[in-house]
XYZ file of C-alpha atoms in Angstrom:
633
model
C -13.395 35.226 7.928
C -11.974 32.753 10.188
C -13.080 32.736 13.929
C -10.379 32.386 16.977
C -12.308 29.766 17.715
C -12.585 27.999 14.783
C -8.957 28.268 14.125
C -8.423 26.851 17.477
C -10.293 23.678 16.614
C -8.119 23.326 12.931
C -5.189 23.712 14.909
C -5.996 21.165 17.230
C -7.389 18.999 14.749
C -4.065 19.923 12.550
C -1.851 18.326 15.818
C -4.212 15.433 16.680
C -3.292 14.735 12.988
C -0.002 14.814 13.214
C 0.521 12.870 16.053
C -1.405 10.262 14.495
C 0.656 9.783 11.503
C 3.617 9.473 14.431
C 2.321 6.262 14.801
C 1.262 5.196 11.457
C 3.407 6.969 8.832
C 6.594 6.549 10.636
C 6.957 3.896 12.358
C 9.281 1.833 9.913
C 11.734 4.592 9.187
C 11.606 5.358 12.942
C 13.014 2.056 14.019
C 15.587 1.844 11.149
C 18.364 3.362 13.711
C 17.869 -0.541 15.260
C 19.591 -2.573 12.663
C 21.411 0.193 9.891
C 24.621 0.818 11.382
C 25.374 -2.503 12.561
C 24.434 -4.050 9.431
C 26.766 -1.473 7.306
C 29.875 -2.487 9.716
C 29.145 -6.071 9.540
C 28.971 -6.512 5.922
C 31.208 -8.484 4.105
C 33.249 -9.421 7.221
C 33.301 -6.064 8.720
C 34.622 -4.736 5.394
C 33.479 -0.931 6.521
C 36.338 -0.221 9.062
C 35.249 1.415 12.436
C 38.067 4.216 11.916
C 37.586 8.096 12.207
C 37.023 8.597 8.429
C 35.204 5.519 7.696
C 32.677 6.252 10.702
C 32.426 9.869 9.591
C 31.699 8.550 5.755
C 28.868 6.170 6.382
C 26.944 8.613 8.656
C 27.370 11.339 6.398
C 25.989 8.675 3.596
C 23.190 7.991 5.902
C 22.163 11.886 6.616
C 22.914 12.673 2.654
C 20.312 9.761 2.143
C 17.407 9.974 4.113
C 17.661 14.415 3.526
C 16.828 13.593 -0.570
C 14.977 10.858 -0.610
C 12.538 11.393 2.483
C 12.955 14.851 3.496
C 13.463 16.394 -0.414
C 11.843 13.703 -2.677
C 8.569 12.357 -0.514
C 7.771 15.281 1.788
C 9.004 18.114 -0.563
C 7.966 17.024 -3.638
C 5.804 13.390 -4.141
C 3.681 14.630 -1.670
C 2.181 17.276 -3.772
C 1.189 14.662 -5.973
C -2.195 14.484 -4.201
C -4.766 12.479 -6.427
C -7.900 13.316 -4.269
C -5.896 13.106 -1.203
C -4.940 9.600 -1.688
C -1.159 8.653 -1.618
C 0.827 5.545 -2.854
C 2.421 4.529 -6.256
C -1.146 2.449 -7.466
C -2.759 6.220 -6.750
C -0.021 7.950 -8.469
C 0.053 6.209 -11.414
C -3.931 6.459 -11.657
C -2.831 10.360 -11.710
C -0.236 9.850 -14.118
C -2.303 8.292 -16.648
C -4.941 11.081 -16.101
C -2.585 13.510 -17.338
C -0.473 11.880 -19.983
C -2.337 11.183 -23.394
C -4.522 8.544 -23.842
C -3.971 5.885 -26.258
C 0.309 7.084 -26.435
C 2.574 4.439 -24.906
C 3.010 6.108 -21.690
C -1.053 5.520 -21.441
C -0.208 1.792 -20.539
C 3.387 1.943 -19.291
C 2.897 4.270 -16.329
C -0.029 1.750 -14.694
C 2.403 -1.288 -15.333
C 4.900 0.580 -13.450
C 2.407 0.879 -10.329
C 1.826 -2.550 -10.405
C 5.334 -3.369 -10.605
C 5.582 -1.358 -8.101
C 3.158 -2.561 -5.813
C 4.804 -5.879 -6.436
C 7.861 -4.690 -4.617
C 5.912 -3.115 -1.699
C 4.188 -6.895 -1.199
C 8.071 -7.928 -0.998
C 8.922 -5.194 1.513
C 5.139 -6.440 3.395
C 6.894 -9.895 4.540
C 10.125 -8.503 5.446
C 9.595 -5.468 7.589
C 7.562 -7.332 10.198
C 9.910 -10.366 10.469
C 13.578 -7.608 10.399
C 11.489 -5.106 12.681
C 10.354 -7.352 15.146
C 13.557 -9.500 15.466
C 16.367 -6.537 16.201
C 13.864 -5.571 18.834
C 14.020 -9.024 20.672
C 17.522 -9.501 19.614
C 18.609 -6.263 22.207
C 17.588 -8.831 24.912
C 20.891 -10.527 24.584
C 23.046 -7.105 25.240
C 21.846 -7.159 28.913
C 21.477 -11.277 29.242
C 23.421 -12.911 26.576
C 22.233 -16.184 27.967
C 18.744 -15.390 26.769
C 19.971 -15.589 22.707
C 18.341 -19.197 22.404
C 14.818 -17.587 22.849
C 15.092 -14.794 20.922
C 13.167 -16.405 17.820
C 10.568 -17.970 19.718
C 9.727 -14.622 21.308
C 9.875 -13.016 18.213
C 7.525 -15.543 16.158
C 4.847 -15.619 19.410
C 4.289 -11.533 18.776
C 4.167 -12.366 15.531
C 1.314 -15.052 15.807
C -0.717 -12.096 18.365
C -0.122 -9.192 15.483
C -1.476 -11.020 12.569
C -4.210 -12.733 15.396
C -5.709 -9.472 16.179
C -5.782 -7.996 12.834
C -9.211 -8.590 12.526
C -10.400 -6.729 15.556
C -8.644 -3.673 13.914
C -6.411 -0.618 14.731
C -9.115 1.702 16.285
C -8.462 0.772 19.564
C -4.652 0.138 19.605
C -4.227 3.110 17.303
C -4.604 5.909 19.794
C -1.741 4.540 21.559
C 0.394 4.398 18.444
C 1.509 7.860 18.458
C 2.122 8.603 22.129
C 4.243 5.794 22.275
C 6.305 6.681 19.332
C 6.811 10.233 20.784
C 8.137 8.576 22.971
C 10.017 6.392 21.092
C 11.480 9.293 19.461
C 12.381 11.447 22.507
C 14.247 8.972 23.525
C 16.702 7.793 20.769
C 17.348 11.480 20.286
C 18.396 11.220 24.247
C 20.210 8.549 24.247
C 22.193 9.750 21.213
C 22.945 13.244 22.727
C 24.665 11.484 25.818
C 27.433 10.038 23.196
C 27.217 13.382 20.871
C 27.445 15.939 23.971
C 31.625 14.396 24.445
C 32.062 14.111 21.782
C 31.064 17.030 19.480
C 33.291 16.523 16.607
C 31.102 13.697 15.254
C 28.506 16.803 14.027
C 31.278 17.472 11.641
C 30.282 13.601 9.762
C 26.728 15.574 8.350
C 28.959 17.224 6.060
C 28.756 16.145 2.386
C 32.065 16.125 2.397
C 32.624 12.907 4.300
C 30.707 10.963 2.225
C 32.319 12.383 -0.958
C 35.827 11.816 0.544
C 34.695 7.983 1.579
C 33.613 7.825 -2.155
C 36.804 8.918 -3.597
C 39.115 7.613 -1.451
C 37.379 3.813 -0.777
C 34.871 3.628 -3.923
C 34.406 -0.035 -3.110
C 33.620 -0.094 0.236
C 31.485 2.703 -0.098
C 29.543 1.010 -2.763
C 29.178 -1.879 -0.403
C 27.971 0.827 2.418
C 25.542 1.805 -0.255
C 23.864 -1.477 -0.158
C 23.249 -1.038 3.625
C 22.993 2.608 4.041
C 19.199 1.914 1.935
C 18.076 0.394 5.611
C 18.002 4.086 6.911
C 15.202 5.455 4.337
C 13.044 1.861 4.780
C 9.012 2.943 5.193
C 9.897 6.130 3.094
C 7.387 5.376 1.191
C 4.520 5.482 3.716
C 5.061 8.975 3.910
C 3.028 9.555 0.486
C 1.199 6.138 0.703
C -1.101 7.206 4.249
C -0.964 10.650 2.929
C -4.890 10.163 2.488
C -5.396 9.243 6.047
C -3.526 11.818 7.665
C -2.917 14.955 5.043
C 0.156 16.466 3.709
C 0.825 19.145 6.582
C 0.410 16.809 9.321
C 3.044 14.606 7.748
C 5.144 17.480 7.296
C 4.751 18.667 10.281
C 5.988 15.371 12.207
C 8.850 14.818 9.988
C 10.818 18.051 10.222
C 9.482 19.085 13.746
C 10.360 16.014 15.374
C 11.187 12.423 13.416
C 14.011 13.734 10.928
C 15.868 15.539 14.029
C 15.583 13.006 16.252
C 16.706 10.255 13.989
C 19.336 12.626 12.874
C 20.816 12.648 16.433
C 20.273 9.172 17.518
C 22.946 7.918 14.024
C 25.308 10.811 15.032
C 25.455 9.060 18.422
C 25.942 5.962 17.213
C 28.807 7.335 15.180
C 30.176 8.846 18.052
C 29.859 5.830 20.421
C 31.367 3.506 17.786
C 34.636 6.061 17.488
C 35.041 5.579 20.592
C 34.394 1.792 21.183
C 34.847 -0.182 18.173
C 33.477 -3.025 19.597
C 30.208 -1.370 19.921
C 29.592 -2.320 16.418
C 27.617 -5.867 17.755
C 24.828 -3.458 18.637
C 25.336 0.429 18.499
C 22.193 1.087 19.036
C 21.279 -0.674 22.370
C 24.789 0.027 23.825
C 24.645 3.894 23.368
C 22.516 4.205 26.464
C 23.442 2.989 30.242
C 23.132 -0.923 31.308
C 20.186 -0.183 33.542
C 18.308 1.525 30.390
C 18.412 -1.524 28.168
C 15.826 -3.999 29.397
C 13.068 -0.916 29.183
C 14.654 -0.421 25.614
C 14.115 -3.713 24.737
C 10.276 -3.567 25.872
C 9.977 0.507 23.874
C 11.780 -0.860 20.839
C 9.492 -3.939 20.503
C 6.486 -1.707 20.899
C 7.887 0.706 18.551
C 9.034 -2.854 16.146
C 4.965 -3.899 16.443
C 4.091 -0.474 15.492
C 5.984 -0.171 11.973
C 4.721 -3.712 11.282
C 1.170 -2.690 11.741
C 1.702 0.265 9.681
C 3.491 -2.077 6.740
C 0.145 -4.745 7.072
C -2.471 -1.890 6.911
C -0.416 -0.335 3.566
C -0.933 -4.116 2.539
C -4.665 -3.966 2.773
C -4.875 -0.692 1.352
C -2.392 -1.651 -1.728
C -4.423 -4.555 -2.530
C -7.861 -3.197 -2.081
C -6.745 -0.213 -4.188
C -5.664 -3.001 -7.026
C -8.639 -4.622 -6.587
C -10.393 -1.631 -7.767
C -8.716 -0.709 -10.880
C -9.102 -3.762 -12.115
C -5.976 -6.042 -11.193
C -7.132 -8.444 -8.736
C -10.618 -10.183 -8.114
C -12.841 -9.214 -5.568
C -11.660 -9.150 -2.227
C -13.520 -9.660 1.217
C -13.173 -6.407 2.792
C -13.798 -6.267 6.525
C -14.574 -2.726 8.227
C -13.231 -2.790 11.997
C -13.930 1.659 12.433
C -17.235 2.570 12.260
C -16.022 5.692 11.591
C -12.617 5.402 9.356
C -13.399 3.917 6.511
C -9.627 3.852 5.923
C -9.216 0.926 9.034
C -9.909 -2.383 6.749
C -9.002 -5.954 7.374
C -8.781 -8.511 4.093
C -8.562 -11.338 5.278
C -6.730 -13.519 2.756
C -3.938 -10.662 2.266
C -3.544 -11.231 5.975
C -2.964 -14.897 6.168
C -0.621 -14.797 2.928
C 1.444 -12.430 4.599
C 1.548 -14.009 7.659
C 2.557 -17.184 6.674
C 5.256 -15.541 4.627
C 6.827 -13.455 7.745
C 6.976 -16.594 9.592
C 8.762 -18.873 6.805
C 10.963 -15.634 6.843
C 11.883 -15.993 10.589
C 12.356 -19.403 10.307
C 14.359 -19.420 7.679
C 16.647 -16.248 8.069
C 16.402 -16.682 12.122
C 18.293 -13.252 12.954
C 17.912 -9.646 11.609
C 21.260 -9.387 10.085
C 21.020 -12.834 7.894
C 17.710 -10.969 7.070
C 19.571 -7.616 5.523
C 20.935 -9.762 2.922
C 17.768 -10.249 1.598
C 16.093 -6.619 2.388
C 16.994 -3.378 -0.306
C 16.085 -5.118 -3.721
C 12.391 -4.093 -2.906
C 12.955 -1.038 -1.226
C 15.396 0.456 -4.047
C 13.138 -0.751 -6.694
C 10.411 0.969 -5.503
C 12.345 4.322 -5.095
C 13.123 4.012 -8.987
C 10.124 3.417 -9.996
C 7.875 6.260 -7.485
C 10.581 8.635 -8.774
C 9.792 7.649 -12.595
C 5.938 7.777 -12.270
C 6.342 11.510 -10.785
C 8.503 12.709 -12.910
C 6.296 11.598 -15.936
C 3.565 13.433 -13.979
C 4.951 16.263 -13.238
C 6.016 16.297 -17.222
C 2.103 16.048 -18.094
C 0.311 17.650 -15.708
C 2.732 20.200 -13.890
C 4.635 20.874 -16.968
C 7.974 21.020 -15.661
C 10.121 22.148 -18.317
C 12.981 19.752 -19.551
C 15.895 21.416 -17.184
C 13.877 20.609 -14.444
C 12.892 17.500 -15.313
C 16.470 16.735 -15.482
C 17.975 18.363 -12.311
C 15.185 16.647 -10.373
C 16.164 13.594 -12.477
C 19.850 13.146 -11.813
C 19.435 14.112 -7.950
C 16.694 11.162 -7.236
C 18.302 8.704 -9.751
C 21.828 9.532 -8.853
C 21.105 7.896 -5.456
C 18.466 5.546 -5.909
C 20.057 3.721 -8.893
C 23.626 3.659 -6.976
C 21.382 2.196 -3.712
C 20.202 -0.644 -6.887
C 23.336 -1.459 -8.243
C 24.600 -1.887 -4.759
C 21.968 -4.041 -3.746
C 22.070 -6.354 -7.054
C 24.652 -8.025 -5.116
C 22.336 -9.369 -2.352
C 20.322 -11.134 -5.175
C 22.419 -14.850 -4.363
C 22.162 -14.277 -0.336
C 19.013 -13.902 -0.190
C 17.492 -10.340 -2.250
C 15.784 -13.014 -4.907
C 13.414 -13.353 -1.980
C 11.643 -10.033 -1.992
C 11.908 -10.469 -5.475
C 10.468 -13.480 -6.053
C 7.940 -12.437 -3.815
C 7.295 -9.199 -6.355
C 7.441 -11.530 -9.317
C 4.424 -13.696 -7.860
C 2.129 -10.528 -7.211
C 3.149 -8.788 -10.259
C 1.976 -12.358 -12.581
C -0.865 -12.625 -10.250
C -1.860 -8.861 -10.957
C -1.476 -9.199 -14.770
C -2.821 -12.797 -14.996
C -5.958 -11.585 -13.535
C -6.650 -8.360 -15.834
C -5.865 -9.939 -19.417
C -7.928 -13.119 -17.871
C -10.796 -11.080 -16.790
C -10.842 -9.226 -20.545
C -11.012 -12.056 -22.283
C -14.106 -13.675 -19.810
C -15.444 -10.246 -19.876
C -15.821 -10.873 -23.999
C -17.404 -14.416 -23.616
C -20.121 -12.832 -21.206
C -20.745 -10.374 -23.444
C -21.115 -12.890 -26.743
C -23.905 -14.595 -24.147
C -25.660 -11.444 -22.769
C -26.682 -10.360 -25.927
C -27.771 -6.512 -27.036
C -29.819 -5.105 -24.677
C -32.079 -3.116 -26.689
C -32.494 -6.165 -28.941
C -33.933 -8.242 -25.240
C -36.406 -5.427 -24.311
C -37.795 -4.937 -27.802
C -38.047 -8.890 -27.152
C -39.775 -8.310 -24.091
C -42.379 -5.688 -25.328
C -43.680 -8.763 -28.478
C -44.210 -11.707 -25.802
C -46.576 -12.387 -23.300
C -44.299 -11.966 -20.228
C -46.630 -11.544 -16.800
C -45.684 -8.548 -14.891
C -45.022 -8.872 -11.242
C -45.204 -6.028 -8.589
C -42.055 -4.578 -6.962
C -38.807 -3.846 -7.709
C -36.060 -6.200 -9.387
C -32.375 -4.633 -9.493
C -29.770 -6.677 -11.344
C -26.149 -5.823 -11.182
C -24.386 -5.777 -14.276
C -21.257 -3.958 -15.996
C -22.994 -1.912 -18.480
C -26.280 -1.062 -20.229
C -25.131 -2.499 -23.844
C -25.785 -5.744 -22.703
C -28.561 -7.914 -21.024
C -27.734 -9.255 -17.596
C -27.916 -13.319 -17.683
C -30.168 -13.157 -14.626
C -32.351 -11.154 -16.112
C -32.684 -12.941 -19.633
C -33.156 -16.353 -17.304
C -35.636 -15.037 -15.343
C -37.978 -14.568 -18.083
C -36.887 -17.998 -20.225
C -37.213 -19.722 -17.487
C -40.283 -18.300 -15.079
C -41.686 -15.884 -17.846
C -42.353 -12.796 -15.381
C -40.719 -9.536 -15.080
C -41.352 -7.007 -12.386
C -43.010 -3.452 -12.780
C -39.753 -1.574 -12.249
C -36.253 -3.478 -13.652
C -33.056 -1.277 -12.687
C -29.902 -2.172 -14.228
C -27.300 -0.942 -12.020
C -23.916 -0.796 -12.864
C -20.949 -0.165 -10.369
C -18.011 1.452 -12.093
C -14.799 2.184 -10.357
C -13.409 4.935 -11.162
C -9.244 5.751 -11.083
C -9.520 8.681 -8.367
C -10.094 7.578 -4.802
C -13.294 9.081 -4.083
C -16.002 10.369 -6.126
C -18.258 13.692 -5.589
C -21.360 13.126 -4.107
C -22.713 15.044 -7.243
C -20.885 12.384 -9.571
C -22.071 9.241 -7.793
C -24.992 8.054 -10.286
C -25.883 8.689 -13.581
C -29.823 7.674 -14.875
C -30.964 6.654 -17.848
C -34.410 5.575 -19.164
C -32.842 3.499 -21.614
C -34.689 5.851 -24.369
C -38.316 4.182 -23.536
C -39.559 6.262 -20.263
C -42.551 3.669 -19.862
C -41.409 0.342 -20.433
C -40.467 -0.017 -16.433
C -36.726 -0.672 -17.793
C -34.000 1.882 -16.577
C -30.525 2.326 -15.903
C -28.621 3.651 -12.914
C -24.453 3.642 -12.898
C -23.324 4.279 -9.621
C -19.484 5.651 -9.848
C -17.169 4.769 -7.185
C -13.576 5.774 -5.977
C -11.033 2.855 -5.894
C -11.078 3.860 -1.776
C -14.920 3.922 -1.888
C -16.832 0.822 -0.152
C -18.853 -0.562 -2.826
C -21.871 -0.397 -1.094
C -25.069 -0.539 -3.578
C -28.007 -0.084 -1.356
C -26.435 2.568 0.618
C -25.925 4.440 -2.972
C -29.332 3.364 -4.321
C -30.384 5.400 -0.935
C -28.724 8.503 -2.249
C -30.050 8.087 -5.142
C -33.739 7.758 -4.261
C -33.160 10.878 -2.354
C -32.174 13.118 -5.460
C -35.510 11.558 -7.473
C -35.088 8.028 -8.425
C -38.162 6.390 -7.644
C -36.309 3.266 -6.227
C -36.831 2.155 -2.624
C -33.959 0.020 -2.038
C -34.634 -1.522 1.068
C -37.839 -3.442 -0.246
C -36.161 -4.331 -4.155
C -34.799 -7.547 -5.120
C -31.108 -8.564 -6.212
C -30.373 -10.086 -8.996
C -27.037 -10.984 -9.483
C -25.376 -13.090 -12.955
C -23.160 -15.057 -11.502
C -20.646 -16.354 -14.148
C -18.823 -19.892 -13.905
C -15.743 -19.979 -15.364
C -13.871 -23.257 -16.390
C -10.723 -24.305 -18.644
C -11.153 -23.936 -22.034
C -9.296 -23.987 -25.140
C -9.057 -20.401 -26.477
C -6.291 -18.482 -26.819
C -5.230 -15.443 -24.987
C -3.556 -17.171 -21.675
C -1.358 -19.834 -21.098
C -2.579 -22.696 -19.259
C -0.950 -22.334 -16.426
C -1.917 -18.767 -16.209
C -5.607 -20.181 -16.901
C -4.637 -22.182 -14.062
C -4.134 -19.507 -11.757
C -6.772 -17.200 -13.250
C -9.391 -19.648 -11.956
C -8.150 -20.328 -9.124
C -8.377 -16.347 -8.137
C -12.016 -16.402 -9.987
C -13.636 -19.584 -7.498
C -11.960 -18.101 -4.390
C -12.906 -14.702 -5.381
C -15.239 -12.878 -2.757
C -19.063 -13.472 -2.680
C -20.302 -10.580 -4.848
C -23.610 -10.042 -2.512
C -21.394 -9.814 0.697
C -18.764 -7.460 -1.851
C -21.773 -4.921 -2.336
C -23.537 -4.932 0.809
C -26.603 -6.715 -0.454
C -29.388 -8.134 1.490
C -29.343 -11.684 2.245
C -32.986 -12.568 2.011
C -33.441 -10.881 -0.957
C -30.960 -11.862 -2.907
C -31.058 -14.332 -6.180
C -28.090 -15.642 -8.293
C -28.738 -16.945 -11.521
C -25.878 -17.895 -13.700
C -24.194 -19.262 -17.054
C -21.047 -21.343 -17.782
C -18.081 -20.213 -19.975
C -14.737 -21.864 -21.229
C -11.652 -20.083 -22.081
């Protein structure tokens, strides 16, 4: 039975929560009201008219929008989808594969998808930050038009400080986030009830009626709306991807309690407001509230602008430490800035690509709406492709029957494919940018899993059996040393190279050899229960053992501290006075086949700048030894 007390605390805990993911989960969506509207009336030479109907369409294409794909898609449905309390497409199609049947074509396909679509999120990485920050700034020249000419430099110096202080991390900072995007939201749903309160008849436009007469009656246009209207549901998919950090009813809670009506009121105001004063279509947002508001809601929008890019870099780190894991990229250096989160991580080389990609972006583009050309090809493609992966899930492991499958089906796709096709369009002004940008990752991603396969193979042909090396071991004279000696290796078929030099070369072993083997798994953490497996390697006195430690693909690879919990379930194994041995394999161009040679190219390029595997799993410095082989491929 649950205490008052104790249900106190989970309610407080439950709201602490939720106003975290305020400030984390939300904050792109949240400042989408800054650049949607004015880039839908601005497209194509204003080709959306600012008349009554027109108006009343696009915001009732806006509501219709963000109510199935964020409030009925993500936080109704994709948000069940809870592998282990992780969130994001690389987790859900881990989960997907789970369920479907291994070895059948969807085995393979639904993974490719999640890299695909992890591909697209890198796209939508560069561009947030650079559109984000830039209609913040740009609202300084509604007050002080004079001030245009320093609107990019502004914008690229709080660029330089976000990426700058990535690497002290968000724990800090973070406790501000959602307080300030209360805020933030309070007061767009104010300033869009002093344009909605005189004009009432704009409540009328969340009808789906408007949109479906703006359909009919201007098909065209509306199909160009469509490729605008996407800018309203941008960070939807952060809803599902920091699911893990924050929960499902937090998320919940914050989106139908607070962000959904607020952003609800603040387009509704802007409809109303640009009804009224055509004109207003240069900035609708900043010129629905009073002149002496909009300097402070230049400084709260930039804050807010900061905020969503933060919470588009940390997806970044998570995204790629999550493919690092399952096997599509090489080891990364993974910096911890929480001592308590182990969710707050800072890589640095996915920070410095992505930096230096923003800033070509703001160069380049120089203004938010020259930078809407090129935003919605990533966005849209990753709404297709999160809607495929659950719907093949809930097929396999829900089993939805077909009718629902379908109804689902045709309301998701009906949308998202239309938001596409209207976006396809942006592909010459500038949408081959985010997917160029997808492209790269996505050959990066494969390069490096059929590349690592095929070196995996030539290791193996060198290791040799394993049972065949300590049959070896027990006919020679080999001295045995005291201590401990731990090599890492993938497996226990095959002999670690370090081991297998040590004794060719300085013909000793020690007393106790563990073979320890770190396998990721493709759920995000693993049971404490589940976290090693023994085995005596079928000789119980030969001093020659294996231990596979299992990890989560959101678990820090950390092999003493899991040798630890090992020794303190039996293992006699004192991990803080063993030795390391790692194999350290040097890979150089060859002439098999398998990969091109320009993806050979690139594969070793990713292998020599590939993390330092004693700094990757935690292991002591001064007692530490690499030994190593060469192979060609």
């Amino acid at each position: 039975m649950t205490t008052p007390a104790a249900a106190t605390t989970h309610r407080g805990k439950l709201w602490t929560l939720t106003l975290g993911a305020l400030g984390v989960v939300f904050g792109d969506i949240g400042t989408s009201p800054l650049y949607s509207l004015q880039t839908i009336f601005s497209l194509d030479h204003n080709r959306v008219a600012t008349t009554h109907q027109d108006v009343y369409g696009v915001i009732s294409l806006v509501f219709w929008a963000v109510t199935i794909v964020v409030s009925i898609k993500y936080v109704v449905f994709i948000l069940r989808a809870d592998n282990d309390g992780e969130g994001g497409d690389l987790a859900l199609a881990a989960l997907a594969r789970r369920a479907v049947p291994s070895g059948g074509k969807r085995f393979a396909l639904v993974m490719v998808l999640g890299v695909f679509s992890a591909s697209l999120f890198s796209g939508d990485s560069v561009i947030t930050p650079a559109i984000s920050v830039l209609s913040a700034v740009e609202g300084l020249a509604v007050p002080a038009p004079q001030l245009h000419n320093v609107i990019l430099p502004i914008s690229v110096t709080i660029i330089v400080i976000l990426f700058m202080v990535q690497r002290f991390g968000t724990s800090v900072v973070g406790k501000l986030f959602g307080p300030v995007m209360v805020v933030w939201f309070v007061t767009i749903a104010v300033l869009g009830l002093t344009k909605i309160v005189p004009n009432p008849a704009i409540i009328r436009a969340l009808s789906p009626t408007y949109a479906l007469q703006f359909w009919f009656e201007h098909p065209f246009v509306a199909f160009i709306a469509m490729g605008a209207v996407v800018l309203s549901i941008t960070g939807a998919e952060a809803l599902y991807a920091d699911m893990g950090h924050f929960g499902r009813s937090p998320i919940r809670r914050a989106w139908f309690f607070l962000v959904f009506p607020c952003l609800t009121l603040n387009y509704l105001g802007q409809g109303a407001l640009i009804t009224e004063t055509p004109g207003a279509i240069r900035n609708p947002f900043f010129l629905l509230g009073p002149s002496w508001a909009q300097w402070p809601m230049v400084i709260l929008a930039t804050m807010a602008t900061v905020i969503a890019s933060q919470a588009v870099i940390s997806g970044a780190f998570s995204m790629a430490r999550q493919a690092e894991r399952l096997g599509y990229l090489p080891r990364l250096t993974v910096l911890h800035t929480s001592e308590h989160e182990s969710g707050q991580i800072y890589i640095p080389s996915i920070n410095w690509a992505l930096f230096v990609g923003v800033l070509v972006l703001m160069l380049t583009f120089r203004s938010s709406q020259h930078l809407a050309t090129a935003y919605g090809l990533a966005v849209t493609g990753t709404l297709v492709l999160s809607s495929t992966l659950f719907l093949v899930y809930a097929e396999s492991a829900w089993k939805w029957p077909k009718w629902r499958l379908i109804l689902v089906g045709v309301l998701f796709y009906s949308v998202e494919l239309t938001f596409l096709a209207a976006n396809l369009a942006k592909v010459i002004h500038g949408g081959w940018l985010p997917l160029s940008i997808a492209a790269v990752v996505a050959t990066t991603m494969f390069t490096w899993r059929r590349g690592a396969a095929i070196v995996s193979e030539l290791r193996r042909g060198k290791e040799g059996p394993l049972t065949e090396f300590i049959d070896y071991l027990h006919g020679c004279e080999v001295t045995r040393v005291p201590g401990v000696a731990v090599f890492l290796h993938p497996d226990n078929e095959t002999t670690p190279l370090a081991f297998r030099e040590n004794v060719a070369f300085n013909h000793v072993t020690h007393e106790n050899v563990f073979i320890v083997s770190s396998v990721s798994r493709n759920v995000p953490h693993v049971a404490p229960e589940d976290q090693f497996k023994f085995s005596s390697l079928g000789d119980p006195y030969d001093g020659v053992a294996h231990i596979q430690l299992n990890f989560g693909f959101q678990d820090d690879q950390d092999v003493p501290h899991a040798l630890r919990a090992a020794r303190e379930q039996g293992i006699n194994l004192d991990p803080d006075e063993a030795f390391y041995f790692l194999s350290r394999i040097s890979v150089h161009h060859g002439s098999l086949p398998g990969l091109s040679k320009w993806r050979k190219r690139l594969f070793l390029g990713m292998a020599h700048n590939a993390a330092n595997p004693a700094v990757y799993y935690r292991l002591p410095e001064d007692r530490t030894v690499v030994m190593g082989a060469q192979v060609h491929f």
